[in-house]
PDB file of C-alpha atoms in Angstrom:
ATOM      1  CA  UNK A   1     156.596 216.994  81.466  1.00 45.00           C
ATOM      2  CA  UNK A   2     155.295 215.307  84.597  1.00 44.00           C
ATOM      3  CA  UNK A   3     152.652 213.022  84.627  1.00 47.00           C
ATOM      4  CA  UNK A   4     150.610 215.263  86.856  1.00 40.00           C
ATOM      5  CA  UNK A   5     150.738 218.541  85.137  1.00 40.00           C
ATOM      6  CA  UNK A   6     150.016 216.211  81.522  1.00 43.00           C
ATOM      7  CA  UNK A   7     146.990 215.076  83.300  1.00 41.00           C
ATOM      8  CA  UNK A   8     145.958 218.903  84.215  1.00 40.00           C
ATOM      9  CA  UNK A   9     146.593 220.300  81.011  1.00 40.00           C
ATOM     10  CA  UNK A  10     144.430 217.148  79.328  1.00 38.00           C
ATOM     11  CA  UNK A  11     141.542 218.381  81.830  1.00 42.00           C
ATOM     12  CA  UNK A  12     141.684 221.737  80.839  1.00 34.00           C
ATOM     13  CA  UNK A  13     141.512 221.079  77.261  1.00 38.00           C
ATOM     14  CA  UNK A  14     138.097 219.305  77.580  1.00 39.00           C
ATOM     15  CA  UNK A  15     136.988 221.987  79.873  1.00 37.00           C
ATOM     16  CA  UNK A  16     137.601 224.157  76.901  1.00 32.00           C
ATOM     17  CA  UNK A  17     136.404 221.833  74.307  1.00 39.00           C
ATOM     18  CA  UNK A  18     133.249 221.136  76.554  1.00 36.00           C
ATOM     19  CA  UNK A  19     132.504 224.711  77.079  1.00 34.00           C
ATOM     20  CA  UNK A  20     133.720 226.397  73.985  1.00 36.00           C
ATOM     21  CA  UNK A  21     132.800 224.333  71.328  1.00 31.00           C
ATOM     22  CA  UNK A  22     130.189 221.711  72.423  1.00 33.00           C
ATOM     23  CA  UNK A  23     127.542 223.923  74.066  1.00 33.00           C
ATOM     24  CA  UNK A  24     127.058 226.510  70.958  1.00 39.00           C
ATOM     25  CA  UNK A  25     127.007 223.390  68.364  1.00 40.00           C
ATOM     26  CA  UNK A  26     124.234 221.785  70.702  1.00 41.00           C
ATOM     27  CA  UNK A  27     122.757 224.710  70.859  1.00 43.00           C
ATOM     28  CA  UNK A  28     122.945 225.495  67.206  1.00 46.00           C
ATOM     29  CA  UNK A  29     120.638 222.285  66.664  1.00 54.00           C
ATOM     30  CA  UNK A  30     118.072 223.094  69.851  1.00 58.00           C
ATOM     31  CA  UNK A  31     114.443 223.062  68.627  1.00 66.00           C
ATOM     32  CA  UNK A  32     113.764 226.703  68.812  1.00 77.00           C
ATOM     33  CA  UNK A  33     111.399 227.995  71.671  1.00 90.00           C
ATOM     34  CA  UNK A  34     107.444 227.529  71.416  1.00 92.00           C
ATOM     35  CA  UNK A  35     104.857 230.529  71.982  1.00 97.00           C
ATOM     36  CA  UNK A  36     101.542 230.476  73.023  1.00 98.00           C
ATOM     37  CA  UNK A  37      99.235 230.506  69.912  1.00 98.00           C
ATOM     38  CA  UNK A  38      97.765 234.164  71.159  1.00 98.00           C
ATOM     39  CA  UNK A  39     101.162 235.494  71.172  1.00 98.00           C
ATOM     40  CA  UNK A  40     101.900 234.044  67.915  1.00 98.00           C
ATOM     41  CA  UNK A  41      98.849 235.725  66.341  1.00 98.00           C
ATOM     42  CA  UNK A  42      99.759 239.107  67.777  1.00 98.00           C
ATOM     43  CA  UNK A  43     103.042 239.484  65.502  1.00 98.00           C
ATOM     44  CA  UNK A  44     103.167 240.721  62.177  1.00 98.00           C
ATOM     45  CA  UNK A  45     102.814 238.919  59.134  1.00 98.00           C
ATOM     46  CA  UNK A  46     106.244 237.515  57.915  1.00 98.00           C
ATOM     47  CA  UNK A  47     107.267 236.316  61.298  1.00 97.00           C
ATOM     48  CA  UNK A  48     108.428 232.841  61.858  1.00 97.00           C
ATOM     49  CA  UNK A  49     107.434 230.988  64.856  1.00 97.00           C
ATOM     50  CA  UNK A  50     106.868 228.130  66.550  1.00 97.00           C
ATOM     51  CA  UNK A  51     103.577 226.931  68.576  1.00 98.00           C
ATOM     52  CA  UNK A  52     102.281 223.504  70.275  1.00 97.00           C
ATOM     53  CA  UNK A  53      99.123 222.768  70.431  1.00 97.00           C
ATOM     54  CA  UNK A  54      96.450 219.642  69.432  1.00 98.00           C
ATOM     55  CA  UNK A  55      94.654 219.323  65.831  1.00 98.00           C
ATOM     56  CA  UNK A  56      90.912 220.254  65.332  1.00 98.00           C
ATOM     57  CA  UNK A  57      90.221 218.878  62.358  1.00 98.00           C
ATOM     58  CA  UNK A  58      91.943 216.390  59.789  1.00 97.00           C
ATOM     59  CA  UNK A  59      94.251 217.631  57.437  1.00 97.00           C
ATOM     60  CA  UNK A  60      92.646 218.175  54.224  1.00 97.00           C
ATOM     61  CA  UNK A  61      89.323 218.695  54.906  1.00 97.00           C
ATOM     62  CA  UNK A  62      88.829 221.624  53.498  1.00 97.00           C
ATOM     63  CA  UNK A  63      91.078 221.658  49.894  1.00 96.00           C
ATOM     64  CA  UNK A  64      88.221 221.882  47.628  1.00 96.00           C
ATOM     65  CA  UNK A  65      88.221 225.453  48.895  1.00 95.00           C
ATOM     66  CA  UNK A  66      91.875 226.050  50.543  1.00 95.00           C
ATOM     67  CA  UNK A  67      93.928 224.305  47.683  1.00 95.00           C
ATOM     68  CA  UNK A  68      95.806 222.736  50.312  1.00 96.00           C
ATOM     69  CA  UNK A  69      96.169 219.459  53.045  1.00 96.00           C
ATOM     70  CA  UNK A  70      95.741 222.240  56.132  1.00 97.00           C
ATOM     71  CA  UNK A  71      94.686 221.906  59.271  1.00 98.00           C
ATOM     72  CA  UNK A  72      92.874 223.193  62.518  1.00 98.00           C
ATOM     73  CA  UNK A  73      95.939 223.795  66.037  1.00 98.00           C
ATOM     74  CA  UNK A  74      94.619 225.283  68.943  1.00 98.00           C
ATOM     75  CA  UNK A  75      96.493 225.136  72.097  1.00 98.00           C
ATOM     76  CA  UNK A  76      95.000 226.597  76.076  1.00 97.00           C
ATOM     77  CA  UNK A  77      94.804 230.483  74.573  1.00 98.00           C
ATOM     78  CA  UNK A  78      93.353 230.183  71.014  1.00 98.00           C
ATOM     79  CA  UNK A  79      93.654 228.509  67.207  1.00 98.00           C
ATOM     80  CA  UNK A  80      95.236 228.780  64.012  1.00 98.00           C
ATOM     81  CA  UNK A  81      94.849 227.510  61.166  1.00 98.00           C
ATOM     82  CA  UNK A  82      98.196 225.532  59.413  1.00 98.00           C
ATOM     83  CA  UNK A  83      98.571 225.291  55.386  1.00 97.00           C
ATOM     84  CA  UNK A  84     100.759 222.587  54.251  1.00 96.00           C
ATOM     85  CA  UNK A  85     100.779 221.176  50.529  1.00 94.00           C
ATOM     86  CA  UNK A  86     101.850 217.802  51.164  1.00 94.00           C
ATOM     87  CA  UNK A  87      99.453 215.824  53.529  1.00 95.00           C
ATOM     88  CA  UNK A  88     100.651 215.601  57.269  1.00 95.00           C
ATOM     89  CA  UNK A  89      98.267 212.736  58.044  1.00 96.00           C
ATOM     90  CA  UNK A  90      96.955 214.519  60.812  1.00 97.00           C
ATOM     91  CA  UNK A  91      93.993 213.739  63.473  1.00 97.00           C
ATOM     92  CA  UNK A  92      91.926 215.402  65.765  1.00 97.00           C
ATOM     93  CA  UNK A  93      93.853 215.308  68.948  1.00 98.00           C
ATOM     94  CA  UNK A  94      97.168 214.763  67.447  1.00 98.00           C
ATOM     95  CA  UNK A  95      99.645 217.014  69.640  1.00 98.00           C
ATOM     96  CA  UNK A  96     101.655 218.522  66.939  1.00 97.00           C
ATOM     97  CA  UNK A  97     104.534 221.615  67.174  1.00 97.00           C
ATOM     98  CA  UNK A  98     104.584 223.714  64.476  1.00 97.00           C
ATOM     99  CA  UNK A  99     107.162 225.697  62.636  1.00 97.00           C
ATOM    100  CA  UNK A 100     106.188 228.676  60.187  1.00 97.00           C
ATOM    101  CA  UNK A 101     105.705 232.137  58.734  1.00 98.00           C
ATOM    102  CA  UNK A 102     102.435 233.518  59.593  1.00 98.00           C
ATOM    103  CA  UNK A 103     100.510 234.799  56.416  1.00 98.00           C
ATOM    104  CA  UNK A 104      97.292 235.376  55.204  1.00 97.00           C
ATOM    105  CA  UNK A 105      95.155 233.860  52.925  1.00 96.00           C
ATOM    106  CA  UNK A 106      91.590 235.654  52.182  1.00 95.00           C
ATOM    107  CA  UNK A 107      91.770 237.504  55.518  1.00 95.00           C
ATOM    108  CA  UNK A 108      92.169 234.106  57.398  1.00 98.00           C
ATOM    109  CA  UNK A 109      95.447 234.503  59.833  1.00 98.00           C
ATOM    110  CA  UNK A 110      97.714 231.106  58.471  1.00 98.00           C
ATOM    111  CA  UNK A 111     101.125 229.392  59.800  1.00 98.00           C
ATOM    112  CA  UNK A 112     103.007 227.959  56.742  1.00 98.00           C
ATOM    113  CA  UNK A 113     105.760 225.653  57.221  1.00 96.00           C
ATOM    114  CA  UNK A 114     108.977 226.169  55.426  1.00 89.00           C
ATOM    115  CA  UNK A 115     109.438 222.257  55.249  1.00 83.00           C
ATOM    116  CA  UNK A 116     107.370 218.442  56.427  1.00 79.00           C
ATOM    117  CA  UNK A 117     110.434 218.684  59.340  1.00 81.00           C
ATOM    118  CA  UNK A 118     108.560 222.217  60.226  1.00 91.00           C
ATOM    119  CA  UNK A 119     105.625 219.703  61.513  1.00 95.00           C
ATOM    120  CA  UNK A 120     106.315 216.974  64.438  1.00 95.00           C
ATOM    121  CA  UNK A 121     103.601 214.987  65.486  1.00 96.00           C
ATOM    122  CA  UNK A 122     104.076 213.762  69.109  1.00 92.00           C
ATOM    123  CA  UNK A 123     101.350 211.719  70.434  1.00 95.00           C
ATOM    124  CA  UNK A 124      97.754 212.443  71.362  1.00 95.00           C
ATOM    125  CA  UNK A 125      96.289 214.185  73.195  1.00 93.00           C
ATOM    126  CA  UNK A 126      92.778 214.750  75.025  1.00 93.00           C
ATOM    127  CA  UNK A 127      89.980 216.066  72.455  1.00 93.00           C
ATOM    128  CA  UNK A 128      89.402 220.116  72.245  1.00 96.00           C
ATOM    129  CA  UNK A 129      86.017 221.052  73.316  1.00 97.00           C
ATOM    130  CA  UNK A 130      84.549 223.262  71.029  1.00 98.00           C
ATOM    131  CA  UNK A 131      83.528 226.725  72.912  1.00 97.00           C
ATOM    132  CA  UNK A 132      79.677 227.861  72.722  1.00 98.00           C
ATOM    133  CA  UNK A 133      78.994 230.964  71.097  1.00 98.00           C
ATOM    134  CA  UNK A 134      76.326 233.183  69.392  1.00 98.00           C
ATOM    135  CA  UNK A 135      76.043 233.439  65.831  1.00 98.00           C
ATOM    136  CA  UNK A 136      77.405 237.260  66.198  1.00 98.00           C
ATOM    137  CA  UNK A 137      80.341 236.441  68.328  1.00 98.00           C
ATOM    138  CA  UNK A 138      81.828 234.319  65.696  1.00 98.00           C
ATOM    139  CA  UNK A 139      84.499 236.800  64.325  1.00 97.00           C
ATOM    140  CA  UNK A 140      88.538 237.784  64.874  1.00 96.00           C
ATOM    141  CA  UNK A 141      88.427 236.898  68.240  1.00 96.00           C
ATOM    142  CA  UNK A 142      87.604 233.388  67.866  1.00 98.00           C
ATOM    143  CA  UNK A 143      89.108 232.691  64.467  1.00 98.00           C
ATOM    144  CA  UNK A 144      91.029 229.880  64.075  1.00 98.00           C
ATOM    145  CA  UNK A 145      89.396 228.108  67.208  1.00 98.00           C
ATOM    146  CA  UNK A 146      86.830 225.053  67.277  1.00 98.00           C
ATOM    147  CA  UNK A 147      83.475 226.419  68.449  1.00 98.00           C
ATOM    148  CA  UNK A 148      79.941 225.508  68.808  1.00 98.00           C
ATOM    149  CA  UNK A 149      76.624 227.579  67.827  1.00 98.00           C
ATOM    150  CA  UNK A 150      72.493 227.093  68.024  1.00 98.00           C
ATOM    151  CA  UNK A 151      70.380 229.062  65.737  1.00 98.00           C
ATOM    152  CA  UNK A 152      67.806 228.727  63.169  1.00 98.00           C
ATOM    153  CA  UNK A 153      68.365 228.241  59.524  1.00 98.00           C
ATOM    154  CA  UNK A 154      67.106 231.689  57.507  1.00 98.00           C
ATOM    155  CA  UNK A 155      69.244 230.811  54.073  1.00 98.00           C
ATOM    156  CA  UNK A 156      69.230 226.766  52.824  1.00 98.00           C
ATOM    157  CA  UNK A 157      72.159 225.392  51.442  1.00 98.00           C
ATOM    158  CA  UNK A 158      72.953 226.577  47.936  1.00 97.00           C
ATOM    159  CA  UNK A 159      76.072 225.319  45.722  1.00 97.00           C
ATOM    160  CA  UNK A 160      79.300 227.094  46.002  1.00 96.00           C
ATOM    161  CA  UNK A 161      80.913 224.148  43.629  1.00 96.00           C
ATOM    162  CA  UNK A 162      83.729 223.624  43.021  1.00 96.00           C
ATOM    163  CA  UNK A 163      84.427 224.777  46.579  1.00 97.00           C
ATOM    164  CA  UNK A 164      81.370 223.799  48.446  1.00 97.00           C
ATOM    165  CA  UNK A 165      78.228 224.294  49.823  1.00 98.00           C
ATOM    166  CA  UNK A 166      77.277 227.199  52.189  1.00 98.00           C
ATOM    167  CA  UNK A 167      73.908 228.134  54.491  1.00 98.00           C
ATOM    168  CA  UNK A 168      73.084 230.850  56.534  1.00 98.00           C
ATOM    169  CA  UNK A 169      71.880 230.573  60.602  1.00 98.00           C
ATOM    170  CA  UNK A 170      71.295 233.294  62.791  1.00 98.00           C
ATOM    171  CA  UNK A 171      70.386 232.769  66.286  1.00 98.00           C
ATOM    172  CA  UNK A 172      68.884 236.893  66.934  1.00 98.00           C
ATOM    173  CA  UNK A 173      72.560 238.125  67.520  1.00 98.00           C
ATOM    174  CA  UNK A 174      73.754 238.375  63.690  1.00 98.00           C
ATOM    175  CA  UNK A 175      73.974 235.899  60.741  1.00 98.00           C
ATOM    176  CA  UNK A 176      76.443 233.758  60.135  1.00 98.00           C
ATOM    177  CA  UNK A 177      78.028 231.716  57.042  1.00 98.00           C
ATOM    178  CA  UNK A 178      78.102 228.058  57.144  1.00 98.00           C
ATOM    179  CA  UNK A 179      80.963 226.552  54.768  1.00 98.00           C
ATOM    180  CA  UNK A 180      80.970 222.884  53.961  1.00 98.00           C
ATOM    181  CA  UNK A 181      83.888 221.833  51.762  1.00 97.00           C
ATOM    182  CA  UNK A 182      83.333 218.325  49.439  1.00 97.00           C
ATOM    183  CA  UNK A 183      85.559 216.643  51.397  1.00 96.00           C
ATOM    184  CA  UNK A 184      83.494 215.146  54.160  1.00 96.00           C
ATOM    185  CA  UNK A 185      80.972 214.218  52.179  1.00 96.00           C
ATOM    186  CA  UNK A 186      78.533 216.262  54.684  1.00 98.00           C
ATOM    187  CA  UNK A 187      74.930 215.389  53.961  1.00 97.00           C
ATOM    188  CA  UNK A 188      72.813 218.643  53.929  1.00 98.00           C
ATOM    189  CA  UNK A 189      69.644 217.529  52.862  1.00 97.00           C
ATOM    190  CA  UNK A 190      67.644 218.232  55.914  1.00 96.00           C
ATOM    191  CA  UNK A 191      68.874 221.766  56.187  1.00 98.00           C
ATOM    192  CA  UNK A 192      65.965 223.441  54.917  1.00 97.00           C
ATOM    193  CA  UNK A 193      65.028 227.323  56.266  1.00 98.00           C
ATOM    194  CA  UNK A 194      63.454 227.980  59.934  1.00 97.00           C
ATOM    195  CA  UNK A 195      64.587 224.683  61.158  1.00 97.00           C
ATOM    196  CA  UNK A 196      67.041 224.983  64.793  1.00 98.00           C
ATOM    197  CA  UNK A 197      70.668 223.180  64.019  1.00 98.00           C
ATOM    198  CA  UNK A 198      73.412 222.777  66.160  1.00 98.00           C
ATOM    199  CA  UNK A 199      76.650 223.317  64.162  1.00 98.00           C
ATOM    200  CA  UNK A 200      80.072 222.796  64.892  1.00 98.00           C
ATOM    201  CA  UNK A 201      83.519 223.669  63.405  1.00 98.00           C
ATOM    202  CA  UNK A 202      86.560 225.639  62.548  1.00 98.00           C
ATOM    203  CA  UNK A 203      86.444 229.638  63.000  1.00 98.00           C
ATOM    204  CA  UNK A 204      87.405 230.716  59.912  1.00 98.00           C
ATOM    205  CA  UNK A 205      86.930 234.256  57.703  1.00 97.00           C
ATOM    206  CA  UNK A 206      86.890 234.085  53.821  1.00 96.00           C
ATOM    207  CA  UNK A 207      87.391 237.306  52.194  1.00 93.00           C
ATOM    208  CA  UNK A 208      85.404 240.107  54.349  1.00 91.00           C
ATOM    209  CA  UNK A 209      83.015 237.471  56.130  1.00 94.00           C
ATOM    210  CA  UNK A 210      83.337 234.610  59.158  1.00 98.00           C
ATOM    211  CA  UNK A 211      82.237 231.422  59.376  1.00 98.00           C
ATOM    212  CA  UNK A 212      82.260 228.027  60.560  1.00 98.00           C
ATOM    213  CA  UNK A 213      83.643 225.140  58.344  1.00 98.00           C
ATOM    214  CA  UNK A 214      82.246 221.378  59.944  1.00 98.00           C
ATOM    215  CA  UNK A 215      84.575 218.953  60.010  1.00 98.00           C
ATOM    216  CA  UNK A 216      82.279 215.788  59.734  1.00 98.00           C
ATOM    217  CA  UNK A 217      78.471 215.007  59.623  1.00 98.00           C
ATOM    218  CA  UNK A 218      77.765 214.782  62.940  1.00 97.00           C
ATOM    219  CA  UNK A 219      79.303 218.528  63.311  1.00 98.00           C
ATOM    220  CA  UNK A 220      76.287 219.390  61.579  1.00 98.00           C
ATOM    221  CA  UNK A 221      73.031 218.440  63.782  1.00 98.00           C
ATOM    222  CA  UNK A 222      69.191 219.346  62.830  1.00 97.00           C
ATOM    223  CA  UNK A 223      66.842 219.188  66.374  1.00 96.00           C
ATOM    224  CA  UNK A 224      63.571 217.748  66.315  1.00 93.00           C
ATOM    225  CA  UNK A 225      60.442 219.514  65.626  1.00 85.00           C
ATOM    226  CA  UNK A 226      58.731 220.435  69.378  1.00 72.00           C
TER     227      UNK A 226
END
């Protein structure tokens, strides 16, 4: 065999090998394709997808009532909220990408990992601005999301141990549930009834009812007396 049709033949073997082999193994180990969050929480339950976004909250702050090391992920079209058993380590502006089923857990809308590779922390990112709403608006369309109300206090805080503590505010447009977990060690002791607070947290839903869970004190705010 010549020298010039062994070279050919050697070329068209990689060709081959390049083509028909390499490609569908690299593909085989691609990170599958992320959706936006608000696509993700459009599918049914039982799907398995995967979204990037930054964290909301710490992992673990609310397992005195979630059982779990979870977390707030929101991303530039809305949130979810991520339940993992063994603790991620995760911070508030950590960009993470998330692989999971979708469930439910009390009505709340969840991503569960299969496995700790199903979370990758890459870096962080600039801090989510929680968006204002009013006491009413806090419902299915901005579960899952960080967000922001003012209102008065009409119910103080009352024990909900071992999960918690929980008030009621209402700002005219409907009342809404505020859930503190143990875990931040949230001091509530100026919360007392017709006093104006400025609270901040995770939109969640527990059961048939919404509400926002602070993530630290100064997510819950009591304004001076005019």
């Amino acid at each position: 065999m010549s020298q010039l049709r062994r070279a050919a033949m050697l070329a068209l073997a990689l060709a081959i090998g390049s083509t028909g082999i390499a490609m569908p193994a690299a593909a085989a180990t691609a990170p599958p394709h992320a959706i936006s969050i608000a696509q993700a929480r459009t599918l049914p339950l039982g799907s398995v997808v995967t979204v990037s976004g930054t964290a909301t909250t710490p992992s673990g702050w609310t397992e005195s009532s979630s059982f779990d090391k979870g977390f707030g992920l929101q991303d530039l079209t809305a949130g979810i909220y991520v339940s993992v058993t063994a603790d991620p380590h995760v911070n508030p502006r950590d960009r993470i990408r998330v692989t999971g089923e979708l469930q439910e857990s009390y009505g709340l809308l969840i991503l569960v990992p299969g496995a700790p590779a199903g979370i990758t922390i890459h870096g962080r990112g600039l801090p989510v601005l929680p968006r204002w709403l009013a006491t009413g608006a806090v419902n299915e369309r901005s579960e899952g999301s960080l967000v922001r109300v003012v209102a008065t206090v009409t119910q103080a805080p009352e024990s909900d141990l071992p999960y918690g503590y929980k008030f009621l505010v209402d700002d005219g447009s409907g009342e809404l549930t505020i859930f503190v977990s143990t875990q931040p060690g949230i001091d509530l002791s100026r919360i007392v009834v017709g006093r104006a607070v400025v609270v901040t947290g995770f939109s969640g839903q527990f059961d048939t009812h919404y509400e926002i869970i602070p993530r630290v004190q100064s997510d819950v705010l009591v304004l001076p007396i005019l």
